[in-house]
PDB file of C-alpha atoms in Angstrom:
ATOM      1  CA  MET S 160     -15.537 -12.500 -26.998  1.00  0.00           C
ATOM      2  CA  ALA S 161     -14.129 -14.230 -23.919  1.00  0.00           C
ATOM      3  CA  PRO S 162     -14.460 -12.387 -20.600  1.00  0.00           C
ATOM      4  CA  ARG S 163     -11.281 -10.767 -19.275  1.00  0.00           C
ATOM      5  CA  LEU S 164     -10.078 -12.121 -15.969  1.00  0.00           C
ATOM      6  CA  PHE S 165      -8.288  -9.969 -13.401  1.00  0.00           C
ATOM      7  CA  ASN S 166      -6.362 -10.721 -10.237  1.00  0.00           C
ATOM      8  CA  VAL S 167      -7.293  -8.304  -7.455  1.00  0.00           C
ATOM      9  CA  TYR S 168      -5.162  -7.766  -4.335  1.00  0.00           C
ATOM     10  CA  CYS S 169      -6.880  -5.827  -1.517  1.00  0.00           C
ATOM     11  CA  ASP S 170      -5.931  -4.431   1.867  1.00  0.00           C
ATOM     12  CA  GLU S 171      -7.439  -2.147   4.487  1.00  0.00           C
ATOM     13  CA  SER S 172      -6.103   0.417   6.914  1.00  0.00           C
ATOM     14  CA  CYS S 173      -7.325   1.548  10.334  1.00  0.00           C
ATOM     15  CA  HIS S 174      -9.962  -1.130  10.642  1.00  0.00           C
ATOM     16  CA  LEU S 175      -9.947  -1.543  14.413  1.00  0.00           C
ATOM     17  CA  GLU S 176     -13.102  -0.357  16.146  1.00  0.00           C
ATOM     18  CA  HIS S 177     -11.350   1.208  19.135  1.00  0.00           C
ATOM     19  CA  ASP S 178      -8.046   2.424  17.632  1.00  0.00           C
ATOM     20  CA  GLY S 179      -8.995   6.102  17.903  1.00  0.00           C
ATOM     21  CA  VAL S 180      -8.819   6.712  14.146  1.00  0.00           C
ATOM     22  CA  PRO S 181     -12.198   7.861  12.779  1.00  0.00           C
ATOM     23  CA  VAL S 182     -11.530   6.864   9.160  1.00  0.00           C
ATOM     24  CA  MET S 183     -10.883   3.668   7.285  1.00  0.00           C
ATOM     25  CA  ALA S 184      -9.375   3.102   3.849  1.00  0.00           C
ATOM     26  CA  TRP S 185      -9.540   0.205   1.411  1.00  0.00           C
ATOM     27  CA  GLY S 186      -7.180  -0.215  -1.489  1.00  0.00           C
ATOM     28  CA  ALA S 187      -6.897  -2.648  -4.354  1.00  0.00           C
ATOM     29  CA  VAL S 188      -4.185  -3.264  -6.909  1.00  0.00           C
ATOM     30  CA  TYR S 189      -5.322  -5.280  -9.888  1.00  0.00           C
ATOM     31  CA  CYS S 190      -3.940  -6.613 -13.147  1.00  0.00           C
ATOM     32  CA  PRO S 191      -4.993  -8.931 -15.960  1.00  0.00           C
ATOM     33  CA  ALA S 192      -4.745 -12.511 -14.721  1.00  0.00           C
ATOM     34  CA  ASP S 193      -2.381 -13.447 -17.540  1.00  0.00           C
ATOM     35  CA  ALA S 194       0.080 -10.734 -16.389  1.00  0.00           C
ATOM     36  CA  SER S 195       0.152 -11.767 -12.734  1.00  0.00           C
ATOM     37  CA  ARG S 196       3.078 -14.189 -12.987  1.00  0.00           C
ATOM     38  CA  ALA S 197       5.332 -11.728 -14.860  1.00  0.00           C
ATOM     39  CA  ILE S 198       4.516  -8.918 -12.428  1.00  0.00           C
ATOM     40  CA  SER S 199       5.162 -11.181  -9.428  1.00  0.00           C
ATOM     41  CA  GLU S 200       8.513 -12.160 -10.918  1.00  0.00           C
ATOM     42  CA  ALA S 201       9.406  -8.484 -11.442  1.00  0.00           C
ATOM     43  CA  VAL S 202       8.658  -7.800  -7.762  1.00  0.00           C
ATOM     44  CA  ARG S 203      10.729 -10.824  -6.676  1.00  0.00           C
ATOM     45  CA  THR S 204      13.591  -9.579  -8.855  1.00  0.00           C
ATOM     46  CA  LEU S 205      13.414  -6.151  -7.192  1.00  0.00           C
ATOM     47  CA  LYS S 206      13.550  -7.794  -3.775  1.00  0.00           C
ATOM     48  CA  ALA S 207      16.620  -9.822  -4.743  1.00  0.00           C
ATOM     49  CA  GLU S 208      18.342  -6.772  -6.246  1.00  0.00           C
ATOM     50  CA  HIS S 209      17.865  -4.954  -2.934  1.00  0.00           C
ATOM     51  CA  GLY S 210      18.968  -7.843  -0.717  1.00  0.00           C
ATOM     52  CA  LEU S 211      15.501  -8.675   0.583  1.00  0.00           C
ATOM     53  CA  ALA S 212      14.098 -12.162   1.110  1.00  0.00           C
ATOM     54  CA  HIS S 213      11.677 -13.424  -1.538  1.00  0.00           C
ATOM     55  CA  ASP S 214       8.921 -13.527   1.113  1.00  0.00           C
ATOM     56  CA  PHE S 215       9.592  -9.985   2.433  1.00  0.00           C
ATOM     57  CA  GLU S 216       6.221  -8.259   2.891  1.00  0.00           C
ATOM     58  CA  ALA S 217       6.291  -4.735   1.477  1.00  0.00           C
ATOM     59  CA  LYS S 218       4.440  -2.497   3.933  1.00  0.00           C
ATOM     60  CA  TRP S 219       4.635   1.251   4.371  1.00  0.00           C
ATOM     61  CA  THR S 220       5.302   0.710   8.080  1.00  0.00           C
ATOM     62  CA  LYS S 221       8.555  -1.045   7.062  1.00  0.00           C
ATOM     63  CA  VAL S 222       9.946   1.875   5.033  1.00  0.00           C
ATOM     64  CA  SER S 223      13.338   2.884   6.396  1.00  0.00           C
ATOM     65  CA  PRO S 224      16.435   4.594   5.018  1.00  0.00           C
ATOM     66  CA  ALA S 225      17.934   1.128   4.426  1.00  0.00           C
ATOM     67  CA  LYS S 226      14.942   0.043   2.316  1.00  0.00           C
ATOM     68  CA  ALA S 227      14.090   3.379   0.667  1.00  0.00           C
ATOM     69  CA  ASP S 228      15.667   2.442  -2.677  1.00  0.00           C
ATOM     70  CA  PHE S 229      13.598  -0.757  -2.821  1.00  0.00           C
ATOM     71  CA  TYR S 230      10.361   1.115  -2.163  1.00  0.00           C
ATOM     72  CA  LEU S 231      11.218   3.775  -4.755  1.00  0.00           C
ATOM     73  CA  ALA S 232      11.932   1.028  -7.308  1.00  0.00           C
ATOM     74  CA  LEU S 233       8.638  -0.669  -6.407  1.00  0.00           C
ATOM     75  CA  ILE S 234       6.762   2.600  -6.977  1.00  0.00           C
ATOM     76  CA  ASP S 235       8.548   3.030 -10.323  1.00  0.00           C
ATOM     77  CA  LEU S 236       7.552  -0.513 -11.306  1.00  0.00           C
ATOM     78  CA  PHE S 237       3.935   0.215 -10.491  1.00  0.00           C
ATOM     79  CA  LEU S 238       3.835   3.571 -12.286  1.00  0.00           C
ATOM     80  CA  ASN S 239       5.625   2.268 -15.396  1.00  0.00           C
ATOM     81  CA  ASP S 240       3.658  -0.969 -15.892  1.00  0.00           C
ATOM     82  CA  GLU S 241       0.410  -0.174 -17.682  1.00  0.00           C
ATOM     83  CA  ARG S 242      -1.023  -3.553 -16.666  1.00  0.00           C
ATOM     84  CA  LEU S 243      -1.151  -2.503 -12.997  1.00  0.00           C
ATOM     85  CA  ARG S 244      -4.046  -0.425 -11.688  1.00  0.00           C
ATOM     86  CA  PHE S 245      -5.054   0.908  -8.262  1.00  0.00           C
ATOM     87  CA  ARG S 246      -8.370   1.871  -6.704  1.00  0.00           C
ATOM     88  CA  GLY S 247      -8.949   3.196  -3.218  1.00  0.00           C
ATOM     89  CA  LEU S 248     -11.938   4.043  -1.058  1.00  0.00           C
TER      90      LEU S 248
END
């Protein structure tokens, strides 16, 4: 049986030593490597449908009333695609 390959996308929050926040968080979204292209295309399609540039970086600090529908659609995509998984520490 061949090993399964996964693409893992990680990020951290509150990682600055002197930012006054006593906690740090790490998160990772991962998917099977062979699903990565289709998932990326689905995200690009969502961006286009909501009038965002293909290179728009989705960040929670960028959520605004004007972009709320995009972020809700992105959450729906994540929750409805069984190939996507999340882990946080």
